[in-house]
JSON list of C-alpha atoms in Angstrom, two decimals:
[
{"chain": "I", "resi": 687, "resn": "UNK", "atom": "CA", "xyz": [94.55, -134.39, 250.83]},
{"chain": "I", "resi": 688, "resn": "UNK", "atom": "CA", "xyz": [97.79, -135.29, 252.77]},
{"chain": "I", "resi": 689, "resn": "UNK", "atom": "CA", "xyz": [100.76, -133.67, 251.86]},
{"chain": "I", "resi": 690, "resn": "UNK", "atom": "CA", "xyz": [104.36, -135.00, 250.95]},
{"chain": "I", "resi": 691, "resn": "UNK", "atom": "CA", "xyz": [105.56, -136.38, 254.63]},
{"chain": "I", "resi": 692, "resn": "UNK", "atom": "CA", "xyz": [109.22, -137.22, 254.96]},
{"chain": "I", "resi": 693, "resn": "UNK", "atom": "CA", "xyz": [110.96, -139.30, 258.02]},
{"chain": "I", "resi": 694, "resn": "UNK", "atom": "CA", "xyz": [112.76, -138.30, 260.17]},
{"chain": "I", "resi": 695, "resn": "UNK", "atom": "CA", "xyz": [112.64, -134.73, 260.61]},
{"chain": "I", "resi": 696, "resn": "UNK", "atom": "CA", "xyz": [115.88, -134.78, 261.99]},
{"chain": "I", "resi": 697, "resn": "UNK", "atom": "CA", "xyz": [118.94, -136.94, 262.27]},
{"chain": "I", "resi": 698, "resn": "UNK", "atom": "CA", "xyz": [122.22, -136.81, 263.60]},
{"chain": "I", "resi": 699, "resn": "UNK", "atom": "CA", "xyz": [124.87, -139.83, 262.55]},
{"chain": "I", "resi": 700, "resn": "UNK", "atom": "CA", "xyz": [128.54, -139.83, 262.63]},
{"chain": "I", "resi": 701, "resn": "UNK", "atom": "CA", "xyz": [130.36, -139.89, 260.21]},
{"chain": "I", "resi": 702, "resn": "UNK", "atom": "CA", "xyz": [130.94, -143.23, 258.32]},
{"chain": "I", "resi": 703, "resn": "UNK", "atom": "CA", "xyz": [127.61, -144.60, 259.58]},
{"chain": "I", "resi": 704, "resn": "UNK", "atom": "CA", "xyz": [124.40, -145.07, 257.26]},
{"chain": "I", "resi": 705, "resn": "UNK", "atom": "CA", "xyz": [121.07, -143.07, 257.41]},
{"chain": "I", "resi": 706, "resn": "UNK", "atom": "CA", "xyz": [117.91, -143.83, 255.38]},
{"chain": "I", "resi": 707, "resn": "UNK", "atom": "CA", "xyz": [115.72, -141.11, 254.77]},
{"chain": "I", "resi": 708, "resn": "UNK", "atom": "CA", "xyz": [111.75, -141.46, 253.19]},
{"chain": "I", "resi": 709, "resn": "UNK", "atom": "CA", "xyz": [109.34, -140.02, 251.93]},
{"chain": "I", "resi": 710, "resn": "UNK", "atom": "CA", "xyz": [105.75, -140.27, 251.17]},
{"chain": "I", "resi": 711, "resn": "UNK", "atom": "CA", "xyz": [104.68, -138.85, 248.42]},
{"chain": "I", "resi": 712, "resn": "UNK", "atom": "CA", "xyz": [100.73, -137.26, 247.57]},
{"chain": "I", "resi": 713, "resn": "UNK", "atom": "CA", "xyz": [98.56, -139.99, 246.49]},
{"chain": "I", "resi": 714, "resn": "UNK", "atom": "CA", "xyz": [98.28, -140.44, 242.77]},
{"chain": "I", "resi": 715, "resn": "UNK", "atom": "CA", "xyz": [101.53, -138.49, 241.76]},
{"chain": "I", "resi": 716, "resn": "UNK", "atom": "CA", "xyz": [103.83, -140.40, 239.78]},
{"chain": "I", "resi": 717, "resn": "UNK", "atom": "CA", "xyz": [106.75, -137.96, 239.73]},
{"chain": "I", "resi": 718, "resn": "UNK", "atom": "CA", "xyz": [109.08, -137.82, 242.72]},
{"chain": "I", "resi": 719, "resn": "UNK", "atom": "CA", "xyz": [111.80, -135.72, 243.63]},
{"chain": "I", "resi": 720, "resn": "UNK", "atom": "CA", "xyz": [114.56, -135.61, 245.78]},
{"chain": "I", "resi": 721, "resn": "UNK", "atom": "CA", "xyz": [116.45, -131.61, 246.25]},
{"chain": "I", "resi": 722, "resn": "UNK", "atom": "CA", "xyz": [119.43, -131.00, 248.94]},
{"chain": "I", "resi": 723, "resn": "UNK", "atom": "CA", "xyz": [120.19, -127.98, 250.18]},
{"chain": "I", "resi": 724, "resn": "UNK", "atom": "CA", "xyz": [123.33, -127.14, 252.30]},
{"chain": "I", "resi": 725, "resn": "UNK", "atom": "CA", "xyz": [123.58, -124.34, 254.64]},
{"chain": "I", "resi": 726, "resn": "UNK", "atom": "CA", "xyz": [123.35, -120.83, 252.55]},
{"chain": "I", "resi": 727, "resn": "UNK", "atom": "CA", "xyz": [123.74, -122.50, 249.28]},
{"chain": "I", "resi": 728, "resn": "UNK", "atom": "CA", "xyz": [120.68, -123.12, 246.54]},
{"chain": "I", "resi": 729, "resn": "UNK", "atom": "CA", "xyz": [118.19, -125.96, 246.34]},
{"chain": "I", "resi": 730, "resn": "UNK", "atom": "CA", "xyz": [119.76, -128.33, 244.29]},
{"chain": "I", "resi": 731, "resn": "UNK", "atom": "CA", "xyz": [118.09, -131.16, 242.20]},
{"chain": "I", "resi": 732, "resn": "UNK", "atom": "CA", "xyz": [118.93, -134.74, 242.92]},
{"chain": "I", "resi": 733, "resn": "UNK", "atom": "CA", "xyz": [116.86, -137.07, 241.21]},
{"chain": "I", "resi": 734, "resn": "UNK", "atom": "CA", "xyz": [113.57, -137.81, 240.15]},
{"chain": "I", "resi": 735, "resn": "UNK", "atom": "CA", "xyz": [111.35, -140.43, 239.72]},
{"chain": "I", "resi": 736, "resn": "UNK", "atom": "CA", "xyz": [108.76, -141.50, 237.50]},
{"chain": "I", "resi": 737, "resn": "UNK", "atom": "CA", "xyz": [106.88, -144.30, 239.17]},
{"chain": "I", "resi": 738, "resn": "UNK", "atom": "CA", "xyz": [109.12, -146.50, 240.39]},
{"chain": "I", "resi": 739, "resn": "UNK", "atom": "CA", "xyz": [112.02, -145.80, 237.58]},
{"chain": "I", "resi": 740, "resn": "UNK", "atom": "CA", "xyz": [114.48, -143.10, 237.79]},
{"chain": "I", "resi": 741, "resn": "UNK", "atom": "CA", "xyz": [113.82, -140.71, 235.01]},
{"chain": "I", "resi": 742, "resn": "UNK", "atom": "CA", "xyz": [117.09, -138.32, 235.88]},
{"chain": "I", "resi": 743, "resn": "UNK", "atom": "CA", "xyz": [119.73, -139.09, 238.71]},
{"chain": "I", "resi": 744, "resn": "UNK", "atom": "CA", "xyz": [122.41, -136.48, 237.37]},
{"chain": "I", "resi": 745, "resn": "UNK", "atom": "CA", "xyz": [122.26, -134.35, 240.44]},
{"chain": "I", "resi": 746, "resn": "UNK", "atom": "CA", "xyz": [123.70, -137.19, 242.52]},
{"chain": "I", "resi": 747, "resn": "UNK", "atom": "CA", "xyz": [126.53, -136.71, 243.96]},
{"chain": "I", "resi": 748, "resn": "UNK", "atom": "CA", "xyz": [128.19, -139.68, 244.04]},
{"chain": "I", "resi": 749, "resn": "UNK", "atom": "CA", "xyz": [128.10, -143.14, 244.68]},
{"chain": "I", "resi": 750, "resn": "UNK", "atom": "CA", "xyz": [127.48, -143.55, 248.35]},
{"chain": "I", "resi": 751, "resn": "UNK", "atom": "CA", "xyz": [123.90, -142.15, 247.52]},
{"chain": "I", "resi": 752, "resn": "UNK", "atom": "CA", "xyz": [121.78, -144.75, 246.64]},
{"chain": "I", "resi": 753, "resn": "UNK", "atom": "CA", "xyz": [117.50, -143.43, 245.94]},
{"chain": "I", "resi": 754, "resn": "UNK", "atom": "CA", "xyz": [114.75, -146.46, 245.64]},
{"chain": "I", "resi": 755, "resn": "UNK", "atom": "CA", "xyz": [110.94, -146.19, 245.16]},
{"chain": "I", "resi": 756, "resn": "UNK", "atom": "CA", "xyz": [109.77, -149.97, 245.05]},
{"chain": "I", "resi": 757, "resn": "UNK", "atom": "CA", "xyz": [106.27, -149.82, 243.41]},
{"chain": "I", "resi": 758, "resn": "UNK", "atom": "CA", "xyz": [106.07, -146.51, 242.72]},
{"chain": "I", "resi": 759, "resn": "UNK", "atom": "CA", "xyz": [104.57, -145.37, 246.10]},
{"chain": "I", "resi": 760, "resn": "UNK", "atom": "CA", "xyz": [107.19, -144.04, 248.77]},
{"chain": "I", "resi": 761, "resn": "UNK", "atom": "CA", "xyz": [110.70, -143.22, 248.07]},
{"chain": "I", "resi": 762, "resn": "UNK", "atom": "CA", "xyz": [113.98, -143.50, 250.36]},
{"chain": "I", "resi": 763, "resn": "UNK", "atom": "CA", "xyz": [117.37, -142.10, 250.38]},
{"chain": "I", "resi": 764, "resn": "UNK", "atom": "CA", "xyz": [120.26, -144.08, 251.50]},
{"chain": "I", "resi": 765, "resn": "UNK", "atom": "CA", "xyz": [123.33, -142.20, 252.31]},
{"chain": "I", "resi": 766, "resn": "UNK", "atom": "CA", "xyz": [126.46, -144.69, 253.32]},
{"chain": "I", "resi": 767, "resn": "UNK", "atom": "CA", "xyz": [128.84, -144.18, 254.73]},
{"chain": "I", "resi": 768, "resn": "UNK", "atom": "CA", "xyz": [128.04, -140.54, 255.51]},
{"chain": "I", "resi": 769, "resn": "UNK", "atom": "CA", "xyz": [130.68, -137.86, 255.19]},
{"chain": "I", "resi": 770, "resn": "UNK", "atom": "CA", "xyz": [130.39, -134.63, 256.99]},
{"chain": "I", "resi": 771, "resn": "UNK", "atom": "CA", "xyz": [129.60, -132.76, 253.58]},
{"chain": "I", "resi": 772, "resn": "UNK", "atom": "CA", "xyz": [126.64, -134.55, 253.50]},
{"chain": "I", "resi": 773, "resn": "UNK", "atom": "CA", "xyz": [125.23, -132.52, 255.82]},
{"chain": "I", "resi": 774, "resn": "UNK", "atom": "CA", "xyz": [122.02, -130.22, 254.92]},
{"chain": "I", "resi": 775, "resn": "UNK", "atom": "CA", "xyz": [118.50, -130.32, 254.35]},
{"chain": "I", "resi": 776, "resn": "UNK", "atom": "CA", "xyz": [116.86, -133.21, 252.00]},
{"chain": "I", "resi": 777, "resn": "UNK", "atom": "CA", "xyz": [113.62, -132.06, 250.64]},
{"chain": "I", "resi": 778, "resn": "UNK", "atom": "CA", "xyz": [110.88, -134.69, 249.03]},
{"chain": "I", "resi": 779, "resn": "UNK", "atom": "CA", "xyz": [108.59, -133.42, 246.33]},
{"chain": "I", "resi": 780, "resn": "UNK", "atom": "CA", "xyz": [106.21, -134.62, 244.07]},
{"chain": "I", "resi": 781, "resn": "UNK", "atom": "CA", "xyz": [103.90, -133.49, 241.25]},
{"chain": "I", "resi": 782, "resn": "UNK", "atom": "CA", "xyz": [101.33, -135.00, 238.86]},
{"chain": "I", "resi": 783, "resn": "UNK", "atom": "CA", "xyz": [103.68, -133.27, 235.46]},
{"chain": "I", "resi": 784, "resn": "UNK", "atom": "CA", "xyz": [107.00, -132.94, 234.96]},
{"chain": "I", "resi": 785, "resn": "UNK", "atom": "CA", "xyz": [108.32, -128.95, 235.55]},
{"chain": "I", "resi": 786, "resn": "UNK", "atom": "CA", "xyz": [105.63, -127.35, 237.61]},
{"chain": "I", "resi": 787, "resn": "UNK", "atom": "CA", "xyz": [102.73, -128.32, 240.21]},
{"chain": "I", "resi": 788, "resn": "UNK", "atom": "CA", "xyz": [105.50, -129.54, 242.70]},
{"chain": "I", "resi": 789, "resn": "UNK", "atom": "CA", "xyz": [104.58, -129.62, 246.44]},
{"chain": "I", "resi": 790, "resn": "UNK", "atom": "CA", "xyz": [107.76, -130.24, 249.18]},
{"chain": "I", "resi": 791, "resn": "UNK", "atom": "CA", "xyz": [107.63, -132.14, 252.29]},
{"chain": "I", "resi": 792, "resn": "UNK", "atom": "CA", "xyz": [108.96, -130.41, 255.55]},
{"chain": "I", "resi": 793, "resn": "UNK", "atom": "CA", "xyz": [112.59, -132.12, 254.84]},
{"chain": "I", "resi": 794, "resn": "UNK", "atom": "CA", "xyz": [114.40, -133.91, 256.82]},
{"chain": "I", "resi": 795, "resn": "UNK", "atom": "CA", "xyz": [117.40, -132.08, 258.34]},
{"chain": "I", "resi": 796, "resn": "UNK", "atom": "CA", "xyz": [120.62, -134.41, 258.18]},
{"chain": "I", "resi": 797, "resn": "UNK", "atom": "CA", "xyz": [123.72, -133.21, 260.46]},
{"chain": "I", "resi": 798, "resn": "UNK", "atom": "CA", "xyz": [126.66, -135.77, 259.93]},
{"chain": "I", "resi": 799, "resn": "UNK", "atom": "CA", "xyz": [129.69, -135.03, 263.09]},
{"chain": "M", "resi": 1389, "resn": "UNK", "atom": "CA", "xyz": [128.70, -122.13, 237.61]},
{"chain": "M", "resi": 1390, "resn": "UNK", "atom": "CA", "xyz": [125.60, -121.01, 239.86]},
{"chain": "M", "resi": 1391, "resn": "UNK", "atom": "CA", "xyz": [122.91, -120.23, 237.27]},
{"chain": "M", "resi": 1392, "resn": "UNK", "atom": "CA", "xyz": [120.18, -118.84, 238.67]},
{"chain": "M", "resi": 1393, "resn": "UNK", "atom": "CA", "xyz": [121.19, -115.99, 241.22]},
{"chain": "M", "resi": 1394, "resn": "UNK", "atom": "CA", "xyz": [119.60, -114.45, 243.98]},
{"chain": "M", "resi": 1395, "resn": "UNK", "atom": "CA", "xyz": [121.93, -111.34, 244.78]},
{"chain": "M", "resi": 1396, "resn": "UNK", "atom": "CA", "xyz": [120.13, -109.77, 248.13]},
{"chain": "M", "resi": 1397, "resn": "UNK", "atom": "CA", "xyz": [120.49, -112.57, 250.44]},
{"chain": "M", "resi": 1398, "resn": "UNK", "atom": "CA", "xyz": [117.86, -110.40, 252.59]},
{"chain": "M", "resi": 1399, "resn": "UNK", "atom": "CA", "xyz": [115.47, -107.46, 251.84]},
{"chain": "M", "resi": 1400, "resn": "UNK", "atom": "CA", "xyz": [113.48, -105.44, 255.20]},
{"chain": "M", "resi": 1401, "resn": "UNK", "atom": "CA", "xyz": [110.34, -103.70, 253.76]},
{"chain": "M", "resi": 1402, "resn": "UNK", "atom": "CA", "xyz": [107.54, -101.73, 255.55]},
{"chain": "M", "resi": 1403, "resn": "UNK", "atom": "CA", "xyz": [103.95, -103.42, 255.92]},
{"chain": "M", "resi": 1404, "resn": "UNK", "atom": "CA", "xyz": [101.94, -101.96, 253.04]},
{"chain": "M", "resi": 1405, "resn": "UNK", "atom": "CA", "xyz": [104.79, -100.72, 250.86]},
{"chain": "M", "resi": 1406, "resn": "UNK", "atom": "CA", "xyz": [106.11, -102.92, 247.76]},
{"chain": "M", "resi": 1407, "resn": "UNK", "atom": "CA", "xyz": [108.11, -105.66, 247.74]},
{"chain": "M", "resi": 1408, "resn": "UNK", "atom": "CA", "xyz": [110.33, -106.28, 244.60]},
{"chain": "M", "resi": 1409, "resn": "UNK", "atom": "CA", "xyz": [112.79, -109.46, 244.86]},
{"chain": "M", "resi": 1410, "resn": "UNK", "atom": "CA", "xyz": [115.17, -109.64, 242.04]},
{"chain": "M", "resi": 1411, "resn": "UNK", "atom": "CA", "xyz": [116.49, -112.90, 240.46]},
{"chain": "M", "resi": 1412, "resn": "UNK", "atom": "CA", "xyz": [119.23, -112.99, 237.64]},
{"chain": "M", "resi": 1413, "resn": "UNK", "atom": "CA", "xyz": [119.82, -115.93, 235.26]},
{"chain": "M", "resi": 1414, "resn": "UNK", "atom": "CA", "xyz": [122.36, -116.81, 233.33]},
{"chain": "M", "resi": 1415, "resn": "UNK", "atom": "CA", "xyz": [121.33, -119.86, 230.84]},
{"chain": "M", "resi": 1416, "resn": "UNK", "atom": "CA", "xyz": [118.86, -118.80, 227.94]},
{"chain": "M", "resi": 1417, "resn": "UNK", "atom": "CA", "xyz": [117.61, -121.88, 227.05]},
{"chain": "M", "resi": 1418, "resn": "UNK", "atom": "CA", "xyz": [115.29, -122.31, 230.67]},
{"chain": "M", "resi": 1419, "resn": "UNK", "atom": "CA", "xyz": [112.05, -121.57, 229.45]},
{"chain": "M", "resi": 1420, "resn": "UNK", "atom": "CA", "xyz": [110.11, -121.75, 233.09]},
{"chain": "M", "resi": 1421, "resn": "UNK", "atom": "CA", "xyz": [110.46, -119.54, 235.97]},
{"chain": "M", "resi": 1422, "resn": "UNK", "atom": "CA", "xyz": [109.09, -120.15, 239.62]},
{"chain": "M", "resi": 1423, "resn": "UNK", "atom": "CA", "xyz": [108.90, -118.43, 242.72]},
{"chain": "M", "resi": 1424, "resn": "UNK", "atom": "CA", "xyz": [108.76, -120.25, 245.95]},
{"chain": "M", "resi": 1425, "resn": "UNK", "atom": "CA", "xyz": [108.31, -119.27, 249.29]},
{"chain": "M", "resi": 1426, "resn": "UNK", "atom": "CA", "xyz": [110.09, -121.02, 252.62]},
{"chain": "M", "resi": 1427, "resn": "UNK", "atom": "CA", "xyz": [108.85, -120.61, 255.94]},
{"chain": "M", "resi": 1428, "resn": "UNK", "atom": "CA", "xyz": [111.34, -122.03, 258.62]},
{"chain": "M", "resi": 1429, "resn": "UNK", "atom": "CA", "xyz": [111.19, -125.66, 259.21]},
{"chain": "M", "resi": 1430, "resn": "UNK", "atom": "CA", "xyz": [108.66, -125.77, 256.15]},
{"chain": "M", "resi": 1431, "resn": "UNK", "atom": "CA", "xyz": [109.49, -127.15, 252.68]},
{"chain": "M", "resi": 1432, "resn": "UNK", "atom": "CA", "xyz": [109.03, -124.49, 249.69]},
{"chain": "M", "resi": 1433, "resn": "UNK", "atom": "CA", "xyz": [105.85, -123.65, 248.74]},
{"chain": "M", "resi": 1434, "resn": "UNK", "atom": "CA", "xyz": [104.76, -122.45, 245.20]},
{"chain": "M", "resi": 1435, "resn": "UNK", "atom": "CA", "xyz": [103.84, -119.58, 244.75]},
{"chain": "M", "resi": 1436, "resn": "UNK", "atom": "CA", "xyz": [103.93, -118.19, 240.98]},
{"chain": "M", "resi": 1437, "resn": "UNK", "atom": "CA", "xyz": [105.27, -118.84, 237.71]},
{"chain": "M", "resi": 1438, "resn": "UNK", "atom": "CA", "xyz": [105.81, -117.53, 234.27]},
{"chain": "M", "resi": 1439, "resn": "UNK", "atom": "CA", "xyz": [106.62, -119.02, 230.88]},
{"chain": "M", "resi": 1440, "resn": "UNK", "atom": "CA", "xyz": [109.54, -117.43, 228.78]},
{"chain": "M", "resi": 1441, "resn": "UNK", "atom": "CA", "xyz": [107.01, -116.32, 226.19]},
{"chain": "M", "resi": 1442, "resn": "UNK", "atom": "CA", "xyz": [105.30, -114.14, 228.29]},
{"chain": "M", "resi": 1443, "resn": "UNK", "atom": "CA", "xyz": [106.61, -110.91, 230.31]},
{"chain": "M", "resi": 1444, "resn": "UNK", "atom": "CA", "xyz": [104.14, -110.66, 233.16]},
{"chain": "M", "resi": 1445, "resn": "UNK", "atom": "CA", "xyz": [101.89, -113.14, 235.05]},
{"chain": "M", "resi": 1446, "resn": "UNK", "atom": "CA", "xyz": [99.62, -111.81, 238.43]},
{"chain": "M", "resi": 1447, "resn": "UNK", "atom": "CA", "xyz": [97.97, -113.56, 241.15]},
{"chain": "M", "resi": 1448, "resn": "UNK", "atom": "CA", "xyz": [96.54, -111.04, 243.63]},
{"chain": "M", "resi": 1449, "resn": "UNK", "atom": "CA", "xyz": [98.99, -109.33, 245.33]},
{"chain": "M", "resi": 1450, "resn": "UNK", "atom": "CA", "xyz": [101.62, -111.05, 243.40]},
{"chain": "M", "resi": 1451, "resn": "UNK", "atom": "CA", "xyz": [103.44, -110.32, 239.95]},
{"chain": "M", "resi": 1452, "resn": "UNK", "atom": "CA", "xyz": [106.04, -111.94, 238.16]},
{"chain": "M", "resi": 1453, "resn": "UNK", "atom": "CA", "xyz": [107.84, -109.99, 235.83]},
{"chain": "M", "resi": 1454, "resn": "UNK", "atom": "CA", "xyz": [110.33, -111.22, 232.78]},
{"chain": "M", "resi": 1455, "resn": "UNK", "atom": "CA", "xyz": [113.02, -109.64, 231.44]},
{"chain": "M", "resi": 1456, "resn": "UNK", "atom": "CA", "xyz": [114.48, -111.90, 228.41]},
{"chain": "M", "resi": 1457, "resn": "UNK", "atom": "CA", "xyz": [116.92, -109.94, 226.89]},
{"chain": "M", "resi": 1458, "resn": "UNK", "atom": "CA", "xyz": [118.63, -109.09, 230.65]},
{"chain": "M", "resi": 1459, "resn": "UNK", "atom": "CA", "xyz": [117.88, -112.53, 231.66]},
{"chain": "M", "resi": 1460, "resn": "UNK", "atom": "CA", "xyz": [116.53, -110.98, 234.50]},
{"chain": "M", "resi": 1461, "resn": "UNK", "atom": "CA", "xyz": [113.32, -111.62, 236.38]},
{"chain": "M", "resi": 1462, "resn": "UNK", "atom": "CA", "xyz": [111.49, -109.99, 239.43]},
{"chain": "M", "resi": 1463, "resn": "UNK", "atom": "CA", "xyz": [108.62, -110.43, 242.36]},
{"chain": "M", "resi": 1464, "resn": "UNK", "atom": "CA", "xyz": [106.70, -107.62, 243.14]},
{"chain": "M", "resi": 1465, "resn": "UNK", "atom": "CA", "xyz": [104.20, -107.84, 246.25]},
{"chain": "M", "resi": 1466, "resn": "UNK", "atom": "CA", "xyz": [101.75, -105.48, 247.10]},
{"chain": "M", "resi": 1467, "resn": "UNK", "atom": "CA", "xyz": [100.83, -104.33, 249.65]},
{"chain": "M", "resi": 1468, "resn": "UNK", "atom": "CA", "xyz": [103.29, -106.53, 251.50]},
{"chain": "M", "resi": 1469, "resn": "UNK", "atom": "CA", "xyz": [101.85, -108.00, 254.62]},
{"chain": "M", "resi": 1470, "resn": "UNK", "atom": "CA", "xyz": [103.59, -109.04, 258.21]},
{"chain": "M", "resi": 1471, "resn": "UNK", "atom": "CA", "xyz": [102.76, -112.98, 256.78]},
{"chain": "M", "resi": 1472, "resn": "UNK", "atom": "CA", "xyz": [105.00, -112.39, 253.84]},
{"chain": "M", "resi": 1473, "resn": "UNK", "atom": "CA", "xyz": [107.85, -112.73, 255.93]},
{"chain": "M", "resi": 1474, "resn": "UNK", "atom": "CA", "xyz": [110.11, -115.82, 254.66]},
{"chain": "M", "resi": 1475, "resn": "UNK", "atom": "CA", "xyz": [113.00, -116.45, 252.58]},
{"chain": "M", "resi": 1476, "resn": "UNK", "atom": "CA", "xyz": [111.78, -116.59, 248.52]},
{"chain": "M", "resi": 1477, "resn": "UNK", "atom": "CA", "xyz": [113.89, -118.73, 246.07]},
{"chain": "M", "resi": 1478, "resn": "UNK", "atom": "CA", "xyz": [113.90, -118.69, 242.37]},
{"chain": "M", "resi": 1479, "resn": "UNK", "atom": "CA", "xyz": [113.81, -121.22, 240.14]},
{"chain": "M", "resi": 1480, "resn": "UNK", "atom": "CA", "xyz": [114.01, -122.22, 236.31]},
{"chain": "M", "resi": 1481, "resn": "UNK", "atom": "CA", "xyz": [113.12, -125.10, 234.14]},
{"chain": "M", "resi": 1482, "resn": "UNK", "atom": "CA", "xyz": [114.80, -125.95, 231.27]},
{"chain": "M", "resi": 1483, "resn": "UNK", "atom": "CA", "xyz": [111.93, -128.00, 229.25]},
{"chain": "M", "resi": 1484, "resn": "UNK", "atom": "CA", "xyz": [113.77, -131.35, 228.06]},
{"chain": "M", "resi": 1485, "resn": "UNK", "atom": "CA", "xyz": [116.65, -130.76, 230.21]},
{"chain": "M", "resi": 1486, "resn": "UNK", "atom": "CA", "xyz": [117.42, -132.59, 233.43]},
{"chain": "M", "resi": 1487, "resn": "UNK", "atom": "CA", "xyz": [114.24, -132.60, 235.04]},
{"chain": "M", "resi": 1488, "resn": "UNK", "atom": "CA", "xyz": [115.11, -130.93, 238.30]},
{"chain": "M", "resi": 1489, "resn": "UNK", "atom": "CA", "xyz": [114.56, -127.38, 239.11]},
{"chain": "M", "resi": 1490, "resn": "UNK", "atom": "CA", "xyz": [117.37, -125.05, 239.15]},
{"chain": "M", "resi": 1491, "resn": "UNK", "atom": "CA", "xyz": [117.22, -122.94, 242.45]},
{"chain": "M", "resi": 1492, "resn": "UNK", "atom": "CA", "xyz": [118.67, -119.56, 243.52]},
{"chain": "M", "resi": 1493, "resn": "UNK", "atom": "CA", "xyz": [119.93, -119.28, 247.07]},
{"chain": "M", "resi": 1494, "resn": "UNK", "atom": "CA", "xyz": [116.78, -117.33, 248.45]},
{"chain": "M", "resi": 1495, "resn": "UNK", "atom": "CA", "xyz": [116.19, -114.16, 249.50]},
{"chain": "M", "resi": 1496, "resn": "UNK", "atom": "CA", "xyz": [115.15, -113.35, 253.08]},
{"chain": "M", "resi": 1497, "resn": "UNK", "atom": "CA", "xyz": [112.43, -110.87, 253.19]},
{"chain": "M", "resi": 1498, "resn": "UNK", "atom": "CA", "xyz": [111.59, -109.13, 256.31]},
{"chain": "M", "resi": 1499, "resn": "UNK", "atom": "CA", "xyz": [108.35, -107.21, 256.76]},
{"chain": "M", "resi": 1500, "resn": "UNK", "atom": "CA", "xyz": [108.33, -104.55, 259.44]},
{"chain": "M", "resi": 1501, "resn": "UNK", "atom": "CA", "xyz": [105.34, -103.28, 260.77]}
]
């Protein structure tokens, strides 16, 4: 079974400009969720999905963050415009339940100079 | 308001001797608690969990133990192995809350042969 793959594994923007990240989650799992962590801080929740509808968006931040999964398959992240405390890691996850049974992507590492 | 707390941002332990990572919590309503492990450029990966109504789950050479009353919870591995090396977050789930995990900042744990 393929695991959750997320594009790009990197990405460096400047500030102000837009970046898309995706992910793809494991076949069959309906839940999706998006985590951020910033350099030596905690894992933080962003959102998550159920199918294609957002079941919980409170961890996001703010308004320039913008999370779609058309037809409940893959999922992106749309940061714009990108400030420089945007930078971190974005992890992908998804699980058959809600709570438990997640599995992460790689992440993809954003650095916005 | 960090609520899950990982106080040892590292721990060095001898192959073959016990590992015991500590995690502190400070909301009693989560009623969930995970352990993941991180290798570098790798997402978290599962490793154990533990419901609030118990005090103890095992998997091999893993053990969770629960503390309710100190809100307190630890990971005990043994006999810790040179491939145990990576940083170890905690998390908690608050059923019927937002449905994110609530991460503690990790714990590096170093094996030394």
């Amino acid at each position: 079974e393929a695991g959750v793959t997320q594009f790009p594994s990197h990405s460096v923007i400047e500030k102000g400009q837009t970046v898309t990240l995706r992910c793809d989650p494991i076949s069959g799992h309906d839940n999706l969720y998006w985590y951020r962590r910033v350099m030596g801080k905690e894992i933080k929740f962003l959102l998550h999905f159920v199918k294609e509808s957002k079941q919980d968006e409170s961890g996001m931040p703010n308004n320039r963050f913008l999370a779609e999964r058309t037809g409940g398959t893959y999922s992106t992240l749309k940061v714009q415009p990108a400030e420089l405390e945007d930078s971190g890691v974005y992890f992908c996850a998804s699980s058959p339940r809600v709570g438990d049974g997640y599995t992460f992507g790689s992440g993809t590492r954003l650095t916005v100079v | 308001d960090q609520q899950v707390k990982q106080n040892s941002p590292s721990l060095s332990v001898q192959e073959g001797r016990i590992s015991i990572l500590n995690c502190d919590y400070t909301n009693s309503m989560f009623d969930y608690f995970l352990w993941y492990k991180k290798y570098p450029a790798e997402g978290p990966t599962f490793l154990i969990s533990i419901s609030s109504i118990k005090d103890k789950n095992e998997d091999g050479r893993f053990t969770v133990f629960l503390n309710k009353s100190a809100k307190h919870l630890s990971l005990h591995i043994v006999p810790s192995q040179p491939g145990d090396s990576a940083v170890y977050f905690c998390a908690a789930y608050l059923r019927g809350g937002a449905d994110g995990l609530t991460f503690g900042k990790g714990t590096h744990l170093i094996i030394q042969p």
